[in-house]
C-alpha positions as a Python dict, from the first residue, in 0.01 Angstrom:
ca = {
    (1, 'X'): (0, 0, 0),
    (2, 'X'): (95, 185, -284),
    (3, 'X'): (439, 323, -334),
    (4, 'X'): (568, 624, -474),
    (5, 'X'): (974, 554, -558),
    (6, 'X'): (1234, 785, -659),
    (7, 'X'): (1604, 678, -702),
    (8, 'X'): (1686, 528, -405),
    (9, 'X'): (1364, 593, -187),
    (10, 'X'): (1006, 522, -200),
    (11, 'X'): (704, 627, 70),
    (12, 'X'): (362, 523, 128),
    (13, 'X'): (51, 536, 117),
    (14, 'X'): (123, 756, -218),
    (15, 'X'): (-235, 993, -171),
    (16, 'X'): (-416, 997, 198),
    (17, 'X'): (-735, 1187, 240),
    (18, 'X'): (-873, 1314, 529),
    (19, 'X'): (-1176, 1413, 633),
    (20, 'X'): (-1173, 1765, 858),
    (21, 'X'): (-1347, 1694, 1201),
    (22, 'X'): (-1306, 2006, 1454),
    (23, 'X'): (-1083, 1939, 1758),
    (24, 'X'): (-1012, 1584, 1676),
    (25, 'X'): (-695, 1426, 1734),
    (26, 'X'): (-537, 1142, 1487),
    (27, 'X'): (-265, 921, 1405),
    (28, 'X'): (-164, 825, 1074),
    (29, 'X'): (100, 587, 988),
    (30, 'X'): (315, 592, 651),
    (31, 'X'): (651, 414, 569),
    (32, 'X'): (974, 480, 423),
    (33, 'X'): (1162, 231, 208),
    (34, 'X'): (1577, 261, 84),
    (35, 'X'): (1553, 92, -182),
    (36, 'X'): (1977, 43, -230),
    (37, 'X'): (2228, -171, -88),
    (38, 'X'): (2370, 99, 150),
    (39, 'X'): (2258, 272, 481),
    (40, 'X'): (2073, 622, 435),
    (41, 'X'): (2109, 920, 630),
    (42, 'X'): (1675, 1070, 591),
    (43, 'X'): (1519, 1360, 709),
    (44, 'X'): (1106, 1337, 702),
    (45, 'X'): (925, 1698, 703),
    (46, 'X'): (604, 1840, 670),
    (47, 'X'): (509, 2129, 370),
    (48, 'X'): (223, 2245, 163),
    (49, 'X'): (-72, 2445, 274),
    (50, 'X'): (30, 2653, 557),
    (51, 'X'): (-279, 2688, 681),
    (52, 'X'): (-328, 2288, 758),
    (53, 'X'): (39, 2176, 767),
    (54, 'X'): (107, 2380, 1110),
    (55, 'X'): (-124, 2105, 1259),
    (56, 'X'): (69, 1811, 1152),
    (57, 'X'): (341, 1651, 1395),
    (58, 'X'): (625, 1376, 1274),
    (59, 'X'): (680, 1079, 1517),
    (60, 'X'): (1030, 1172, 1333),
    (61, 'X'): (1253, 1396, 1176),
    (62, 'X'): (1578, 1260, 1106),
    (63, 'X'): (1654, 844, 1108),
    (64, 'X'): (1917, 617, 963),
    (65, 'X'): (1787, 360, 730),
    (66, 'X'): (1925, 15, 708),
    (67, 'X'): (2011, -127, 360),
    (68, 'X'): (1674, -274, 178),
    (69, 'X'): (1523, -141, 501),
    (70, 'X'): (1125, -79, 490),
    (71, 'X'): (1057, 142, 808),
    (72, 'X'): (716, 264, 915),
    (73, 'X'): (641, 599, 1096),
    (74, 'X'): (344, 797, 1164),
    (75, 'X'): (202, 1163, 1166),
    (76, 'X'): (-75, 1328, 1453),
    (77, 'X'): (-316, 1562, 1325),
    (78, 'X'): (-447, 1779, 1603),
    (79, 'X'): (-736, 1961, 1422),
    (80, 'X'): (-852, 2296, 1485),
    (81, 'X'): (-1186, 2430, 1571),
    (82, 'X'): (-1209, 2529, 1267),
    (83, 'X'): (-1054, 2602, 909),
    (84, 'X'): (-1123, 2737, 535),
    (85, 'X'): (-1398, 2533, 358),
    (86, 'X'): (-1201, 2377, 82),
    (87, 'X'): (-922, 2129, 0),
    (88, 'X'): (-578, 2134, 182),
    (89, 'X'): (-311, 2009, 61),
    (90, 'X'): (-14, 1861, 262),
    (91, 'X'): (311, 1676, 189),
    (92, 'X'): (484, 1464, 408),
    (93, 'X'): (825, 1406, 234),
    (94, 'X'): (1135, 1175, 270),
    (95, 'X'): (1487, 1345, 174),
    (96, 'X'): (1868, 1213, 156),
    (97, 'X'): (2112, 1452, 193),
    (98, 'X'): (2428, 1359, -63),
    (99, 'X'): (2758, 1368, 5),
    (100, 'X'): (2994, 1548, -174),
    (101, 'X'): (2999, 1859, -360),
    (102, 'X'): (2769, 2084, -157),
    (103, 'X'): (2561, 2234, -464),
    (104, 'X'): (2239, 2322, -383),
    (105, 'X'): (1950, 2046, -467),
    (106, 'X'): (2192, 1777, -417),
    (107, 'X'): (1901, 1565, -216),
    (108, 'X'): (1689, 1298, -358),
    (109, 'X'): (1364, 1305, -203),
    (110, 'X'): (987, 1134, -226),
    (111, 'X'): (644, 1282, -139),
    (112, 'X'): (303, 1125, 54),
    (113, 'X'): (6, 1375, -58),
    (114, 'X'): (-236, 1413, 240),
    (115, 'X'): (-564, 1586, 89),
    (116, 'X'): (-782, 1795, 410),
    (117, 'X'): (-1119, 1767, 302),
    (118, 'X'): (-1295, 2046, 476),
    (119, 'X'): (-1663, 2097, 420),
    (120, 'X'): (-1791, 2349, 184),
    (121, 'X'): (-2136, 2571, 346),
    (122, 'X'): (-2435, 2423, 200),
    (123, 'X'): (-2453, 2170, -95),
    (124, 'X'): (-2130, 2088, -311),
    (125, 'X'): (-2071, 1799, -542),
    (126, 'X'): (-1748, 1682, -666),
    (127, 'X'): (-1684, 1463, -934),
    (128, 'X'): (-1368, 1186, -805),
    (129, 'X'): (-1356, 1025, -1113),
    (130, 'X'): (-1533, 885, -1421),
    (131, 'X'): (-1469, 572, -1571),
    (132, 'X'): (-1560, 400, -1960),
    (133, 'X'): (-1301, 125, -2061),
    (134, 'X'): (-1264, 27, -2464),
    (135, 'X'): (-1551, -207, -2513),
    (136, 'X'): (-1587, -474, -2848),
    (137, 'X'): (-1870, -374, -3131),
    (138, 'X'): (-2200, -446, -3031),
    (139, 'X'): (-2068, -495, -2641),
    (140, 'X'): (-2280, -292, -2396),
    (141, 'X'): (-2073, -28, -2249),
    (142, 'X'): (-1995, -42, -1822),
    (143, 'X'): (-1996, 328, -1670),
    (144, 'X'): (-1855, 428, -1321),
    (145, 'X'): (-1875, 773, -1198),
    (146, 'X'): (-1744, 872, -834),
    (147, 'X'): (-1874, 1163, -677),
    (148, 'X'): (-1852, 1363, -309),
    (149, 'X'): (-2099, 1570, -124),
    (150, 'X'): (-1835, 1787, 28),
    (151, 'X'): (-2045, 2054, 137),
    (152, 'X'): (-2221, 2040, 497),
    (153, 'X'): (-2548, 1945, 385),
    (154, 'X'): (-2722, 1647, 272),
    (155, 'X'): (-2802, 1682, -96),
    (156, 'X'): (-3193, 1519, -158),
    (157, 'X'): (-3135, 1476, -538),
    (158, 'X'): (-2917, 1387, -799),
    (159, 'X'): (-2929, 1322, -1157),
    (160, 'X'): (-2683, 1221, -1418),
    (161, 'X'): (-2745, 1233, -1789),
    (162, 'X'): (-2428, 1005, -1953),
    (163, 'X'): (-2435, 1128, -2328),
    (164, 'X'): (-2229, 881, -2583),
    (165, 'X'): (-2083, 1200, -2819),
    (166, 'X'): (-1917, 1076, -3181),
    (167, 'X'): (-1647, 1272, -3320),
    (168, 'X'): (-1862, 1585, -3455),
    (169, 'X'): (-1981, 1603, -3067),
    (170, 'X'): (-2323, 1421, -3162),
    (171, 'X'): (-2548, 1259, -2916),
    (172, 'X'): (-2548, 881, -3054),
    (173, 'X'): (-2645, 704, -2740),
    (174, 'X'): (-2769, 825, -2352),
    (175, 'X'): (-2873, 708, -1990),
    (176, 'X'): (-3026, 875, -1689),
    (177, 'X'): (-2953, 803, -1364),
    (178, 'X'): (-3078, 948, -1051),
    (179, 'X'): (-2964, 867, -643),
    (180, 'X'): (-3131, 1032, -355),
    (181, 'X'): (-2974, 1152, -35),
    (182, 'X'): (-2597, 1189, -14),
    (183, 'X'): (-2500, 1308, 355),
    (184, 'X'): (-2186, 1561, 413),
    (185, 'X'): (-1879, 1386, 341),
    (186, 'X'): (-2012, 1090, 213),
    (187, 'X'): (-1890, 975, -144),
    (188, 'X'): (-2110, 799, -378),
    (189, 'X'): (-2034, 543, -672),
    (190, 'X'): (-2284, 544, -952),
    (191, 'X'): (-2287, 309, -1240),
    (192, 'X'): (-2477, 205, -1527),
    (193, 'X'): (-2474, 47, -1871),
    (194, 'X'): (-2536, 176, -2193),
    (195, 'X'): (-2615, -16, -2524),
    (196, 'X'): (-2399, 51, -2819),
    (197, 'X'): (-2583, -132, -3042),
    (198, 'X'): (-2522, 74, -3439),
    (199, 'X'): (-2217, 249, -3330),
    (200, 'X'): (-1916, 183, -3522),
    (201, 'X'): (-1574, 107, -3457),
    (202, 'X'): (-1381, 423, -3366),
    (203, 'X'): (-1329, 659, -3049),
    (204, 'X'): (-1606, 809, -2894),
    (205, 'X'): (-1646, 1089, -2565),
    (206, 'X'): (-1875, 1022, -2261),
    (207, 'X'): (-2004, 1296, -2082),
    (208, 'X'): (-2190, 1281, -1773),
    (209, 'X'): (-2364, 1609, -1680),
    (210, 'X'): (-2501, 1649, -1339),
    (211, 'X'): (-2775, 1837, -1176),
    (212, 'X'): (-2811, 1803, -786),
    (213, 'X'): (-3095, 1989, -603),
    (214, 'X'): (-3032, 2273, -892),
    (215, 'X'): (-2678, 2306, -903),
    (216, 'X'): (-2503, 2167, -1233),
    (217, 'X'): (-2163, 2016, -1297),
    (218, 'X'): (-1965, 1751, -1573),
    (219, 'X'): (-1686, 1581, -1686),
    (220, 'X'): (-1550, 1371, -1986),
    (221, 'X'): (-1367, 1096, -2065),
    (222, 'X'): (-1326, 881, -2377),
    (223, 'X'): (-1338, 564, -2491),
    (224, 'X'): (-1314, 305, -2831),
    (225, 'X'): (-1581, 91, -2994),
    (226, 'X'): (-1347, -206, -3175),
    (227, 'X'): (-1052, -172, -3347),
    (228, 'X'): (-922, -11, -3669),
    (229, 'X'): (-955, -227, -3952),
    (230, 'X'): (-917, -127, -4334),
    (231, 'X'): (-1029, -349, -4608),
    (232, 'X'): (-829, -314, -4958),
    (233, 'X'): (-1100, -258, -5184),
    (234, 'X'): (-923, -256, -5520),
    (235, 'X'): (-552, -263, -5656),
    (236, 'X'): (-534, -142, -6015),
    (237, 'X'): (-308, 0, -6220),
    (238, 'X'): (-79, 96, -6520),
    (239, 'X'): (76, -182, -6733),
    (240, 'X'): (472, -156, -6685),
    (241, 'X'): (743, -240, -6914),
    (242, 'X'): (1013, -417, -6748),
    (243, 'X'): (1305, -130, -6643),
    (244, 'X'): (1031, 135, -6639),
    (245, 'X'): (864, 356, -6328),
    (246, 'X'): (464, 312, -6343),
    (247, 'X'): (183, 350, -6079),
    (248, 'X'): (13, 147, -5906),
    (249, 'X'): (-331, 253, -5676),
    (250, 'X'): (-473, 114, -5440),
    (251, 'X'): (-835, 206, -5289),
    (252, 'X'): (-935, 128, -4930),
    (253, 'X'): (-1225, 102, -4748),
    (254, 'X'): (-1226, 238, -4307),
    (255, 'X'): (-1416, 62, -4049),
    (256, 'X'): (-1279, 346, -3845),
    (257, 'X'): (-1524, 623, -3734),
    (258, 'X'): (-1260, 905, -3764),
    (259, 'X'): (-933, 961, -3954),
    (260, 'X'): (-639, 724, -3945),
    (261, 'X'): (-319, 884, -4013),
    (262, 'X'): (52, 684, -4111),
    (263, 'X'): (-63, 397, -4362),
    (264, 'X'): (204, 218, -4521),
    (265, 'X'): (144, 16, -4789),
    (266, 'X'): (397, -251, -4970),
    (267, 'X'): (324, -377, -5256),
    (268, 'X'): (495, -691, -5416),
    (269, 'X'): (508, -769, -5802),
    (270, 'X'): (548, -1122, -5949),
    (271, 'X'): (542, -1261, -6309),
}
């Protein structure tokens, strides 16, 4: 489970999605951690969207922690008929109350984020995530794009173009990738390679552009080809007396597709 901490408390799971289902009735755990060597006085509540968090019910509301205690707890969601095509998004939240000087926003408090997935009418794509990591010269590059139907119909078609874009926004490399049939609510991961054979070290952008049964959408991300090297081409200069101020040059040569800013350079003089 993944853990979001703050101060003295953390929750868990850190992101929960849900999928809308009319009329049907759930339980969802979650736990609480105090993270200190001391008991904690915590008050769990419910905020966010009004229109979804009216549905949700705590098992609790107010508890006393143990020191280094890890408690769990759970949520119902009694779902309406129905609700507003869309994402909703809840929080279920931990919060100490301090002691002391009574100012306002003297609590130290963590957040769960539930998402409400509730289908959109007709066909509607949306793009979870795409992925490119840094990749050596000459290495083929790994792609991973995530994507939802989260309409409430199955979409027949859909292709992805992944474009390989330099630093001027050129095309240097591309792959097309098509999936059929992605039913309502289901989420679909599509990957592919692409060979970077030619291109040289620097950063580069990946765009995947999308076109399912007509409708288009696309994202970016970025990612490097090798690492920065510079070669010293030539060191050359004027001929100094000893006590005087001359210069010295020296030329360099970038492996780099795109500007590199900062370069020191030290040079050392011997007889």
């Amino acid at each position: 489970i993944s853990v979001n901490l703050a101060f003295a408390l953390g929750i868990g799971p850190a992101k929960m999605n849900i999928e809308f289902q009319p009329l049907a009735q759930s339980k969802y755990n979650f736990i609480v951690v105090n993270e200190v060597d001391a008991p904690k006085q915590i008050e769990l509540y419910v905020a966010g969207d009004e229109e979804a968090a009216r549905y949700f019910n705590l098992m609790e509301k107010t508890v006393t922690m143990k020191p280094k205690e890890t408690r769990g707890f759970y949520f119902t969601f009694n779902q309406p008929a129905k609700m507003t095509p869309g994402q909703h998004k809840v929080r279920i939240g931990a919060v100490e109350s301090l002691p002391g000087s009574g100012q306002l926003g003297a609590k130290i408090g963590v957040e769960s984020i539930i998402i409400v997935e509730v289908p959109v009418p007709g066909k509607y794509i949306t793009i979870n995530s795409l992925d490119a990591p840094n990749i050596a010269m000459g290495q083929s590059l790994p792609i991973s794009l995530i994507i939802a139907n989260r309409g409430n119909q199955t979409v027949e078609k859909v292709t992805v173009a992944f474009d390989v874009l330099n630093s001027r926004g050129q095309r240097e490399a591309t792959a097309l990738v098509t999936e059929m049939g992605i039913t309502p609510s289901e989420s679909r991961t599509i990957t592919t390679e692409i060979k970077t054979t030619g291109l040289l070290a620097g950063k580069y952008g990946l765009k995947a552009a999308i076109d399912y049964d007509g409708t288009k959408a696309e994202t970016e991300t970025s990612f490097g080809v090798g690492e920065r090297v510079i070669n010293i081409l030539r060191v050359y200069g004027d001929d100094i007396k000893k006590g005087d101020v001359g210069k010295i040059l020296v030329d360099y040569g970038s492996q780099w597709n795109d500007k590199i800013d900062g370069i020191r350079t030290i040079v050392k003089i011997s007889n």
